Amino acid sequence: MKIQLESVKRPIFSRENAKINIAEMFFFIFYIISIVCKCVYLQFQNQINFKPLFSKTNIYMSVSTIAFVLAVFAFLLVFYTRNKLVFLIFNVLISALLFADALYLRYYNTIITVPVIYNARYLGPVKESVLSLIRKRDIFYFIDIPFFILFVIVYRKKFKEIKLPFLKRCVAAVLLILVSFTGFKVAYSKNDTSEYDNNYIVKNLGIGYFHYYDIRRYVKQNWNRNKNLSNDEINEIKVFFEEKNEQSNKSPKKYSGIAKGKNLIIIQMEALQGFLVGQKINGKEITPNLNKLIEESLYFNNIYVQVAGGNTSDAEFMTNTSLYPAKEGAAYFRFSTNEYNTLSKELKKEGYDSYALHAYGPAFWNRTEMYKAIGFDRFISVNDYVLDEYIGWGGWALSDDSFYRQSMEIIDVQKPFYSFFITLSGHHPYTYFEDKQTFDVGKYDKTYFANYIKAQNYADAALGRFIERLKNMGLYDNSLIIVYGDHTGLPKAQSKELLEFLGKKDDSVDWIKLQKIPLVIHCPGIDPEVIEKTGGQVDIFPMIANMMGIKNYYAMGKDLINSEKGYAVLRNGSVLTDDYYYSSEADTVYDLKNGSELDKDIYIEEIEKYRKELKISDLIIEKDALRKLK
Ligand code: GP9
Ligand code: MN
């Protein structure tokens, strides 16, 4: 038979080529089904998706996976060659990626992302123990490849004789893309996709889409990012920290080294707001245990929430690095392969083991990746807890009580340790508590505000029991204990009852004063005191560093115990001091006592000095400067 050239017009299904066409069609269909199956297999094998097979989530995930494979297939069709090499190569590549995903999932419970591949050192133990992670069933990822190779060998002569005309391939590709796009749109519209959890995206829209999404996200965030740190910038950073450290090292410092050698227990409480402290409803304290702890501790009552696009993760980030949150998005996602100076790393030098404890999916907020950069020795996630009691967060999160109890069974308390607890029961929506008569909320019953109060009352009770446990274990007097809220729990849209309850006005100064969280530092040997200086979450690390005698040179925060003046810079550029509030939105300075407007010109120099911290912090984060300054 004469070799047909592309230019020769020939119907795809011409009779003389019918056999070859059928064989080719079979190849294509088998190819698509095979890749779809491998993708779906990965998800069920690694407990991302669960039975029943035909649940709504699984159906839409499969639709999205088929849509992805069809789109890729359309692309390959355009670059089609007679020997089908592009198809074979792609199959090998995707199989290798799925296999790598499976190994990574087995170790870290999350999918491989571009930064992980790009920054191979973050493959960590996976690289070292690849063999131990491989299972026999992984053969499934490659099982089809010999068939395709065989198929191509058997049909190679026949396949050589035909080639679908370019135009027809393009038309077929466009049609496939249309089908793929429609399928994906349907799947996407039926999902409440969360961009905060990579595994969640995989679960709902499939592994194929996730890798596409991850590449797009990476390119978007890094395309225009100039990572080169100029000499001027290096100087700017150096001068900034020289001045900052010179000032803060001046006088002899109070409580220096008071917690040296002690364990560090940080409890970051979900949505714990400052107004709750000491507050009563119908004569009953909302947070009696926190109030009691405060009486024995340093209590900071003017700490402002500084989180931004990373919410809870931003609070964690500030506490562990004393850097500001990223200008856009979440540092946990965007800068998880940076070099940071962290509490864990400093304490490691002193022989401590460090634990991050959070009874939620490890991929949420990209914690798995970010905790490597922070340097936690272990991340105890939802996979490590027995889910034996559900309280809060709609009734499906592990209760704080069980979380604390099980955590203390995991931590090796025989060695000095740093444990970072991130609680969950106080998470919105607080509806779980609506019908529970756990706390008398009076006339507010069944409102968002009332449910929030009940949630925080429960979280407080669990905290109280945890502190009792620490006392029984002999850890209360042998540890530096820090308690604070990660961010607020009552948004502006739900502020009516709160403002009424507190007798506050609905104005910007009253509102900003409510954007505070309690910060409590308990350490044997301190004189309990209320510290009214204004500060923020970036200030936590410097205070710990002073008390534990560890280094913290590149901190954006300040040691509020040892600084003369207090201030807090918010991520939106607003500044709060002990006296005034500069609102970046209104570009106006207000007196914090009475809300009256002040002359901006008097304060602008000081405001700009404080705001410089944001600029330096952004430089450090966006240009990974700490790696280069070492
Ligand atoms: C989930 C928890 C909640 O892991 O940290 O995060 P949030 O929604 O509060 O940012
Ligand atoms: Mn939170």
XYZ file of C-alpha atoms in Angstrom, residues 77-610:
534
model
C -3.549 14.877 19.079
C -2.273 18.082 17.556
C 1.305 16.867 17.972
C 0.392 13.379 16.846
C 3.048 11.378 15.050
C 2.558 8.151 13.191
C 4.602 6.175 15.688
C 2.499 7.496 18.600
C 5.649 8.422 20.485
C 4.172 11.571 22.071
C 1.390 9.472 23.566
C 3.828 6.954 24.960
C 6.092 9.611 26.418
C 3.213 11.406 28.075
C 1.915 8.186 29.558
C 5.314 7.400 31.052
C 5.602 10.918 32.470
C 2.153 10.987 34.041
C 2.637 7.481 35.441
C 5.920 8.532 37.024
C 4.266 11.630 38.491
C 1.368 9.613 39.914
C 3.807 7.117 41.383
C 5.821 9.938 42.962
C 2.588 11.462 44.284
C 1.696 8.128 45.858
C 5.041 7.906 47.663
C 4.881 11.506 48.815
C 1.309 11.036 50.001
C 2.337 7.960 51.943
C 4.959 9.933 53.804
C 3.512 13.426 54.096
C -0.211 12.936 53.449
C -0.168 15.563 50.753
C 0.437 15.873 47.020
C 3.697 16.961 45.413
C 3.676 20.602 44.328
C 5.979 22.562 42.039
C 8.061 24.090 44.863
C 8.687 20.588 46.216
C 10.053 19.369 42.878
C 11.887 22.611 42.311
C 13.421 22.506 45.733
C 14.408 18.875 45.998
C 15.723 19.219 49.536
C 12.083 19.402 50.618
C 11.593 15.870 49.405
C 13.480 15.095 52.606
C 12.952 11.647 54.070
C 10.914 10.561 51.046
C 14.084 10.651 49.008
C 15.992 8.663 51.593
C 13.394 5.993 52.145
C 11.866 5.592 48.720
C 12.246 1.822 48.844
C 10.399 1.465 52.104
C 7.533 3.519 50.732
C 6.979 1.453 47.588
C 4.086 -1.016 47.637
C 3.434 -3.897 45.238
C 0.172 -2.309 44.166
C 2.116 0.640 42.715
C 2.730 -1.531 39.667
C -0.747 -0.403 38.600
C 0.664 3.011 37.626
C 2.814 1.366 34.962
C 0.860 -1.730 34.078
C -0.605 -0.346 30.854
C 2.657 0.919 29.403
C 3.926 -2.465 28.056
C 0.545 -2.946 26.348
C 0.844 0.358 24.560
C 4.418 -0.359 23.525
C 3.399 -3.789 22.254
C 0.458 -2.307 20.447
C 2.644 0.207 18.695
C 5.185 -2.470 17.714
C 2.515 -4.782 16.306
C 0.791 -2.046 14.367
C 3.837 -0.012 13.524
C 3.770 -0.862 9.800
C 0.086 -0.225 9.469
C 0.224 2.953 11.516
C 2.974 4.201 9.256
C 0.621 4.116 6.357
C -1.825 6.599 7.703
C -1.752 9.893 9.330
C -4.815 11.859 10.248
C -4.727 15.168 8.388
C -3.630 18.113 10.512
C -6.858 20.051 9.999
C -8.994 17.124 11.066
C -6.858 16.623 14.124
C -7.282 20.278 15.016
C -11.046 20.084 14.602
C -11.151 16.944 16.745
C -8.957 18.671 19.349
C -11.234 21.708 19.508
C -14.282 19.478 19.930
C -12.556 17.525 22.677
C -11.548 20.736 24.436
C -15.159 21.909 24.305
C -16.400 18.654 25.819
C -13.619 18.801 28.399
C -14.368 22.403 29.301
C -18.093 21.726 29.692
C -17.412 18.679 31.845
C -14.993 20.586 34.025
C -17.369 23.548 34.406
C -20.101 21.206 35.628
C -17.755 19.565 38.138
C -16.403 22.917 39.295
C -19.834 24.485 39.774
C -20.974 21.555 41.926
C -18.074 21.900 44.319
C -17.292 24.266 47.106
C -13.625 24.273 46.226
C -11.216 25.437 48.871
C -7.949 26.852 47.705
C -6.583 26.463 51.219
C -6.119 22.737 51.073
C -4.350 20.983 48.220
C -5.806 17.608 49.167
C -9.275 19.088 49.123
C -8.773 20.281 45.555
C -7.575 16.823 44.572
C -10.528 15.205 46.296
C -13.082 17.349 44.495
C -11.509 18.067 41.133
C -8.996 15.307 40.663
C -5.230 14.936 40.669
C -4.916 16.013 37.030
C -6.608 19.332 37.572
C -4.634 19.857 40.767
C -1.281 19.595 39.005
C -2.463 22.006 36.334
C -3.761 24.395 39.032
C -0.526 24.118 40.994
C 1.654 24.899 37.957
C -0.561 27.878 37.078
C -0.409 29.136 40.679
C 3.358 28.766 40.768
C 3.870 30.597 37.477
C 1.497 33.389 38.498
C 3.278 33.928 41.781
C 6.788 33.670 40.443
C 6.680 34.980 36.904
C 7.223 38.610 37.715
C 8.934 38.021 40.986
C 12.416 39.432 41.047
C 14.252 37.315 43.594
C 17.550 39.116 43.183
C 18.514 40.990 46.250
C 20.417 44.121 45.242
C 23.313 45.458 47.288
C 21.172 48.439 48.260
C 18.500 46.126 49.560
C 21.012 44.051 51.503
C 22.301 47.247 53.067
C 18.829 48.469 53.842
C 18.022 45.233 55.660
C 21.348 45.201 57.498
C 21.065 48.798 58.675
C 17.469 48.231 59.756
C 18.375 45.292 61.978
C 21.555 46.880 63.308
C 19.531 49.836 64.555
C 16.708 47.691 65.841
C 18.975 45.336 67.762
C 21.144 48.143 69.091
C 18.086 49.800 70.580
C 16.598 46.660 72.029
C 19.854 45.458 73.572
C 20.492 48.713 75.434
C 19.382 48.319 79.011
C 19.569 45.244 81.202
C 16.498 43.295 80.336
C 13.768 42.112 82.625
C 13.178 38.347 82.685
C 16.219 37.588 80.539
C 16.826 33.846 80.576
C 14.089 33.238 83.155
C 12.725 30.339 81.081
C 16.051 28.945 79.941
C 15.896 25.168 79.759
C 12.144 25.115 80.401
C 9.693 23.521 78.005
C 7.862 25.853 75.697
C 4.128 25.278 75.352
C 2.346 27.619 72.952
C -1.411 27.395 72.649
C -2.794 29.281 69.669
C -6.515 29.364 70.324
C -8.966 29.549 67.466
C -10.795 32.891 67.191
C -10.211 33.864 70.832
C -10.953 37.590 71.058
C -9.697 40.022 73.643
C -13.088 41.313 74.804
C -13.892 37.895 76.330
C -11.341 38.302 79.110
C -13.025 39.033 82.448
C -16.386 39.410 80.688
C -19.532 38.037 82.316
C -23.057 37.259 81.163
C -25.727 37.006 83.860
C -22.962 37.046 86.463
C -21.034 34.121 84.930
C -17.539 34.501 83.486
C -17.279 33.437 79.845
C -13.635 32.385 80.165
C -13.075 31.603 83.877
C -9.999 29.453 83.221
C -8.236 31.995 81.082
C -9.067 34.652 83.668
C -7.533 32.481 86.374
C -4.410 31.874 84.317
C -4.098 35.617 83.699
C -3.983 36.238 87.455
C -0.834 34.117 87.610
C 0.740 35.466 84.418
C 1.831 38.410 82.331
C -1.284 39.504 80.492
C -1.053 41.787 77.460
C -4.384 43.486 76.864
C -3.548 45.605 73.827
C -2.398 43.050 71.280
C -3.812 43.607 67.818
C -4.564 40.949 65.252
C -2.047 41.253 62.415
C -3.107 38.372 60.218
C -3.854 38.893 56.529
C -4.635 36.516 53.639
C -3.304 33.524 55.540
C -5.612 33.875 58.557
C -4.745 31.134 61.103
C -1.566 30.297 59.214
C -0.460 33.937 59.358
C -0.771 33.888 63.146
C 1.369 30.737 63.245
C 3.837 32.332 60.857
C 4.250 35.468 62.971
C 4.699 33.526 66.206
C 7.300 31.205 64.769
C 9.279 33.661 62.636
C 8.445 37.171 63.877
C 7.915 38.267 60.284
C 4.785 39.963 58.977
C 2.322 37.999 56.847
C 2.797 38.156 53.075
C 1.498 41.225 51.251
C -0.812 39.035 49.194
C -2.121 35.541 49.780
C -0.691 33.282 52.449
C 3.027 33.039 53.174
C 2.387 29.367 54.003
C 1.540 28.691 50.378
C 3.681 31.238 48.616
C 6.934 31.089 50.519
C 7.077 27.623 51.991
C 10.570 26.896 50.687
C 12.209 30.028 52.081
C 14.884 30.047 54.733
C 13.528 31.352 58.057
C 14.856 32.006 61.523
C 12.411 30.195 63.737
C 11.686 29.194 67.290
C 12.075 25.498 66.447
C 15.452 25.997 64.825
C 16.796 28.055 67.728
C 15.471 25.594 70.280
C 16.878 22.673 68.305
C 20.326 24.134 68.989
C 19.493 23.834 72.702
C 18.511 20.181 72.331
C 14.743 20.597 72.182
C 12.317 18.475 70.181
C 9.578 20.473 68.536
C 6.017 19.451 67.759
C 3.276 21.164 65.795
C -0.077 19.773 66.892
C -3.287 20.356 64.991
C -6.152 17.900 64.568
C -6.923 18.809 60.997
C -5.881 17.771 57.484
C -2.115 18.233 57.102
C -2.453 19.808 53.674
C -4.664 22.635 54.946
C -2.804 25.940 54.703
C 0.031 23.916 53.172
C 1.167 23.134 56.698
C 3.044 19.979 55.752
C 5.378 21.930 53.514
C 5.644 25.026 55.670
C 6.392 23.083 58.833
C 9.521 21.746 57.163
C 10.670 25.337 56.611
C 9.777 26.266 60.196
C 11.744 23.233 61.323
C 9.236 21.344 63.438
C 10.548 17.882 64.195
C 7.066 16.400 64.075
C 3.717 17.481 62.746
C 0.909 15.710 64.585
C -2.117 16.106 62.331
C -5.616 14.668 62.182
C -4.135 11.381 60.953
C -2.452 10.874 64.319
C -5.505 11.369 66.525
C -8.338 8.993 67.334
C -11.434 10.975 66.410
C -13.341 10.021 69.516
C -15.203 13.231 70.294
C -16.550 15.868 67.934
C -17.153 19.357 69.306
C -17.240 22.682 67.484
C -16.724 23.613 63.844
C -20.130 22.335 62.799
C -19.701 19.261 64.987
C -17.116 17.453 62.926
C -13.816 18.617 64.403
C -12.002 16.746 67.145
C -12.839 18.404 70.458
C -10.174 20.533 72.101
C -10.412 18.253 75.151
C -9.536 15.131 73.219
C -6.928 17.050 71.207
C -5.064 18.185 74.314
C -5.348 14.798 75.995
C -4.063 12.791 73.053
C -1.355 15.342 72.281
C 0.135 14.932 75.734
C 0.278 11.187 75.154
C 2.306 11.746 71.974
C 4.827 14.320 73.203
C 7.959 12.898 74.774
C 7.961 14.907 78.003
C 11.178 13.290 79.217
C 13.145 15.583 76.879
C 12.934 19.380 76.702
C 10.259 20.144 74.149
C 8.557 22.937 72.269
C 4.930 22.150 71.523
C 2.797 24.374 69.326
C -0.888 23.633 69.837
C -3.427 24.955 67.334
C -6.959 24.467 68.605
C -10.147 24.024 66.609
C -13.280 24.008 68.770
C -13.614 27.791 68.598
C -13.841 27.765 64.798
C -16.880 29.231 63.054
C -19.634 28.416 62.327
C -20.493 28.142 65.979
C -23.834 26.496 65.207
C -22.779 23.273 66.917
C -23.412 25.068 70.210
C -26.768 26.598 69.263
C -28.889 23.920 70.929
C -26.454 23.148 73.714
C -27.261 24.597 77.117
C -23.604 24.820 78.093
C -23.597 28.509 78.988
C -26.445 30.911 79.770
C -26.281 33.555 77.044
C -29.530 35.226 78.170
C -31.374 37.271 75.601
C -28.763 36.630 72.929
C -29.702 32.966 72.702
C -29.510 31.473 69.199
C -27.659 34.420 67.688
C -24.266 34.135 65.987
C -22.820 36.100 68.900
C -24.308 33.723 71.470
C -23.033 30.659 69.646
C -19.577 32.233 69.503
C -19.692 32.873 73.265
C -20.645 29.258 73.926
C -17.877 28.003 71.639
C -15.287 30.098 73.449
C -16.703 29.057 76.807
C -16.191 25.424 75.806
C -12.676 26.132 74.460
C -11.917 27.805 77.789
C -13.180 24.834 79.790
C -10.972 22.521 77.700
C -8.037 24.875 78.280
C -8.724 24.724 82.026
C -8.656 20.922 81.980
C -5.454 21.001 79.923
C -3.780 23.263 82.459
C -4.865 20.893 85.234
C -3.294 18.042 83.252
C -0.063 20.031 82.881
C -0.048 20.589 86.633
C -0.607 16.885 87.296
C 2.211 16.003 84.931
C 4.532 18.427 86.707
C 4.854 20.534 83.563
C 3.054 23.680 84.660
C 5.935 24.806 86.823
C 8.542 23.614 84.417
C 7.377 25.344 81.261
C 6.972 28.684 79.610
C 3.306 28.706 78.611
C 1.945 31.129 76.035
C -1.753 31.459 75.201
C -3.189 33.776 72.555
C -5.922 34.001 69.924
C -5.116 33.584 66.250
C -7.625 36.154 64.953
C -11.082 37.491 65.680
C -14.206 35.360 65.522
C -16.897 37.978 65.063
C -16.733 39.729 61.689
C -18.180 43.169 61.049
C -21.249 41.611 59.443
C -22.033 39.869 62.744
C -21.199 42.743 65.052
C -24.682 43.962 66.080
C -25.068 41.935 69.271
C -21.411 42.345 70.202
C -21.589 46.153 70.001
C -24.846 46.161 71.926
C -23.433 43.826 74.563
C -20.355 46.001 75.080
C -22.199 49.301 74.674
C -19.900 50.370 71.835
C -20.562 52.618 68.879
C -20.477 51.367 65.321
C -17.483 53.487 64.339
C -14.032 52.719 63.051
C -12.144 53.555 66.248
C -14.395 51.442 68.489
C -14.219 48.653 65.942
C -10.440 48.651 65.632
C -10.183 48.464 69.414
C -12.155 45.238 69.227
C -9.636 43.676 66.832
C -7.520 42.488 69.725
C -6.621 39.096 71.059
C -5.486 38.204 74.558
C -1.832 37.296 75.015
C -0.866 35.481 78.182
C 2.649 34.504 79.184
C 3.013 32.226 82.149
C 6.384 31.381 83.585
C 7.474 30.403 87.069
C 9.320 33.317 88.650
C 7.499 36.196 86.950
C 5.418 38.775 88.821
C 1.875 38.635 87.454
C 1.029 41.905 85.785
C -1.198 43.459 83.143
C 0.965 44.974 80.413
C -0.963 47.626 78.544
C 1.614 48.432 75.892
C 0.319 48.140 72.366
C 1.680 45.252 70.370
C 0.927 42.540 67.872
C 1.466 38.892 67.173
C 4.942 39.554 65.699
C 6.044 40.500 69.212
C 5.564 37.037 70.690
C 8.849 35.482 69.450
C 11.112 38.308 70.723
C 9.632 37.962 74.208
C 10.088 34.197 74.202
C 13.632 34.658 72.877
C 14.541 36.957 75.750
C 13.001 34.697 78.374
C 14.489 31.486 76.990
C 17.860 33.007 76.137
C 17.763 32.218 72.426
C 18.683 34.326 69.408
C 16.187 36.319 67.413
C 18.237 38.840 65.437
C 16.014 39.139 62.362
C 12.764 39.733 64.217
C 10.261 42.314 63.067
C 8.648 42.308 66.478
C 9.776 43.772 69.771
C 10.027 42.592 73.343
C 7.069 44.425 74.855
C 8.245 43.706 78.371
C 11.452 45.606 77.727
C 10.464 48.307 75.290
C 9.483 51.820 76.198
C 6.704 52.359 73.724
C 4.196 50.050 72.236
C 2.856 49.941 68.695
C 1.357 47.557 66.199
C 1.535 47.715 62.422
C -1.299 46.020 60.617
C -0.867 44.330 57.267
C -3.008 46.954 55.525
C -0.549 49.654 56.624
C -2.592 50.962 59.549
C -0.673 51.714 62.726
C -1.774 51.633 66.352
C 0.214 53.037 69.221
C -0.563 53.474 72.899
C -2.198 56.794 72.007
C -3.417 56.933 68.438
C -4.727 54.981 65.486
C -3.579 55.747 61.972
C -6.112 54.311 59.558
C -4.468 53.623 56.196
C -7.883 53.437 54.515
C -8.932 56.871 55.717
C -5.348 58.195 55.778
C -6.305 59.796 59.075
C -4.968 59.760 62.613
C -7.459 59.301 65.472
C -7.104 59.713 69.184
C -7.621 56.231 70.600
C -9.206 57.531 73.795
C -12.035 59.581 72.356
C -11.958 58.854 68.618
C -11.324 62.484 67.642
C -9.213 63.305 64.594
C -5.608 64.374 65.181
C -3.184 66.360 63.054
C -1.528 63.747 60.852
C 1.563 65.880 60.211
C 2.609 65.539 63.825
C 2.684 61.755 63.668
C 3.545 60.943 60.087
C 7.281 60.535 60.656
C 6.727 58.033 63.441
C 4.050 56.232 61.430
C 6.389 55.846 58.469
C 9.154 54.595 60.730
C 6.882 51.840 62.017
